[in-house]
Amino acid sequence: MAIRSVLRLGDPRLLQIATEVSEFNVPDLDALIEDLFDTMAAEEGAGLAAPQIGVGLRVVIFGFDNNPRYPDNEAVPKTVLINPKITPLLKEKEEGWEGCLSVPGMRGVVSRYSHIRYSGLDATGTAIDVTATGFHARVVQHECDHLDGIIYTQRLSDAKKFGFTEELLNSGQLGSAGCPE
Ligand code: NI
């Protein structure tokens, strides 16, 4: 359908709480999902949330087979997740580098639950219930945060572990792992 422009940090729309989807199998929702996938592919992202393209609905997509931006990460199944709910399965959190298409060119360390269960609805309104660990769990938590107006920069573990990707790579801090979007 269309590649949409991604809102960048500073746009107040990224800070709004998104609204639940109540109608499924309607052209507007199907077009939104197509646009999200087109935009994520064009930006080589690992995930994208509707508010990032200026649509205040509780819709996220994520997943990839082999993402050139994150060559060390395991594949994550391509998923449309609507009206999501996340439940941590363990108290354990782990730190990892994240990036965001709304904060281009930068990465920061964020602590996320390592084991989660997430539920919600797919593109047709059918229930989804999945358990996830590691990078998969991180991507889901990052994307769902967007629905509550939260950008990863609000969750940095340490403001010193945040910077331009290029500088972090040049100084050997980043490696190539662990970055949603
Ligand atoms: Ni993001």
XYZ file of C-alpha atoms and ligand atoms in Angstrom:
182
model
C 0.000 0.000 0.000
C 2.271 2.758 1.200
C 5.464 3.548 2.998
C 4.582 6.098 5.664
C 6.914 8.538 7.348
C 7.912 7.597 10.889
C 7.403 10.214 13.604
C 10.549 11.170 15.446
C 11.215 11.769 19.117
C 9.870 15.200 20.021
C 6.615 14.740 18.131
C 3.964 14.884 20.876
C 1.881 12.219 19.144
C 4.480 9.660 20.258
C 3.611 10.411 23.888
C -0.134 9.778 23.640
C -1.983 6.723 24.927
C -3.386 4.801 21.961
C -6.997 3.631 21.731
C -8.175 0.010 21.571
C -9.281 -1.375 18.225
C -12.928 -2.418 18.225
C -13.647 -3.235 14.563
C -11.924 -5.991 12.617
C -11.918 -6.993 8.956
C -12.586 -3.432 7.915
C -10.652 -1.675 5.132
C -9.112 0.979 7.401
C -7.533 -1.582 9.733
C -6.331 -3.807 6.881
C -4.754 -0.781 5.165
C -3.075 0.306 8.411
C -1.519 -3.129 8.862
C -0.263 -3.177 5.280
C 1.241 0.279 5.693
C 2.954 -0.793 8.915
C 4.544 -3.789 7.174
C 5.564 -1.714 4.142
C 7.117 0.940 6.365
C 8.893 -1.559 8.617
C 10.355 -3.312 5.565
C 11.518 -0.049 3.996
C 13.252 0.971 7.237
C 14.598 -2.553 7.924
C 12.967 -2.451 11.331
C 12.286 -5.346 13.660
C 8.971 -3.877 14.736
C 6.706 -0.877 14.413
C 3.760 0.512 16.340
C 0.811 2.384 14.807
C 1.469 5.584 16.804
C 4.863 5.811 15.098
C 3.099 6.519 11.815
C 0.663 8.872 13.487
C -2.214 6.447 14.062
C -3.334 6.335 17.688
C -4.569 2.737 17.757
C -3.305 -0.216 19.806
C -1.711 -2.048 16.879
C 1.886 -3.249 16.692
C 3.729 -5.450 14.251
C 7.081 -7.150 14.644
C 9.141 -10.046 13.396
C 11.815 -10.892 10.906
C 13.651 -13.863 9.455
C 17.091 -12.412 9.140
C 17.455 -8.691 9.759
C 20.646 -7.152 8.373
C 20.556 -4.548 11.171
C 20.588 -7.296 13.816
C 22.546 -10.213 12.343
C 23.167 -11.837 15.719
C 19.550 -12.054 16.790
C 17.341 -15.088 16.398
C 14.404 -14.856 13.999
C 11.136 -13.616 15.461
C 7.838 -14.744 13.887
C 6.046 -12.081 11.830
C 3.183 -10.983 14.032
C 0.312 -8.503 14.072
C -0.674 -7.860 17.685
C -3.725 -5.761 18.508
C -4.941 -4.632 21.945
C -2.000 -6.444 23.555
C -1.514 -7.454 27.154
C 1.905 -8.455 28.487
C 2.434 -10.553 31.589
C 5.964 -11.104 32.921
C 6.525 -14.810 33.677
C 9.608 -14.243 35.819
C 10.800 -11.272 37.821
C 14.128 -11.555 36.031
C 15.108 -8.715 33.720
C 18.045 -8.466 31.377
C 19.829 -5.509 29.883
C 20.225 -5.086 26.158
C 20.869 -2.444 23.546
C 17.804 -1.021 21.818
C 17.162 1.336 18.976
C 13.966 2.821 17.618
C 12.931 4.056 14.188
C 11.625 7.162 15.974
C 15.115 7.828 17.398
C 17.205 7.239 14.284
C 20.914 6.584 14.539
C 20.976 6.033 18.283
C 21.080 3.108 20.709
C 20.700 2.747 24.452
C 20.677 0.032 27.096
C 17.281 -0.913 28.512
C 16.321 -3.517 31.094
C 13.399 -5.732 30.024
C 11.663 -8.833 31.332
C 13.418 -11.877 29.940
C 10.344 -14.155 29.950
C 6.872 -12.899 29.083
C 3.490 -14.058 27.928
C 1.639 -11.800 25.537
C -1.941 -11.983 24.395
C -4.204 -9.951 22.187
C -5.827 -10.234 18.780
C -4.450 -10.757 15.298
C -5.403 -8.866 12.134
C -8.693 -10.765 11.855
C -9.641 -10.409 15.519
C -8.591 -13.943 16.464
C -7.038 -14.415 19.899
C -3.265 -14.776 20.214
C -1.483 -16.123 23.287
C 2.280 -16.576 23.077
C 5.213 -16.987 25.441
C 8.473 -15.340 24.463
C 11.998 -14.977 25.778
C 15.120 -13.002 24.939
C 15.088 -10.747 21.903
C 11.529 -11.731 20.977
C 10.328 -10.690 24.456
C 12.337 -7.454 24.224
C 10.821 -6.467 20.872
C 7.281 -7.051 22.131
C 7.871 -4.955 25.266
C 9.468 -2.163 23.220
C 6.610 -2.060 20.691
C 3.826 -2.249 23.253
C 5.430 0.618 25.183
C 4.724 2.812 22.143
C 0.994 2.246 22.721
C 1.337 3.874 26.122
C 3.381 6.769 24.809
C 6.660 5.382 26.152
C 9.877 5.614 24.135
C 12.857 3.503 25.187
C 14.822 6.651 26.041
C 12.490 6.984 29.040
C 13.651 3.583 30.265
C 17.424 3.861 29.880
C 19.239 1.838 32.551
C 22.102 4.315 32.547
C 22.188 7.595 30.631
C 25.878 6.898 29.972
C 24.891 3.848 27.925
C 23.105 5.857 25.249
C 24.584 7.388 22.134
C 24.991 7.432 18.403
C 25.173 3.938 16.923
C 28.246 4.836 14.899
C 30.195 6.054 17.939
C 29.104 3.087 20.047
C 30.254 0.718 17.307
C 33.536 2.576 16.756
C 34.369 2.386 20.438
C 33.452 -1.280 20.696
C 30.579 -0.801 23.134
C 27.795 -2.021 20.920
C 28.808 -5.159 19.048
C 25.937 -5.778 16.663
C 23.359 -7.365 18.921
C 20.100 -6.593 20.580
C 18.190 -3.702 19.085
C 14.451 -3.646 18.456
C 13.441 -1.555 15.463
Ni 10.424 2.090 18.904
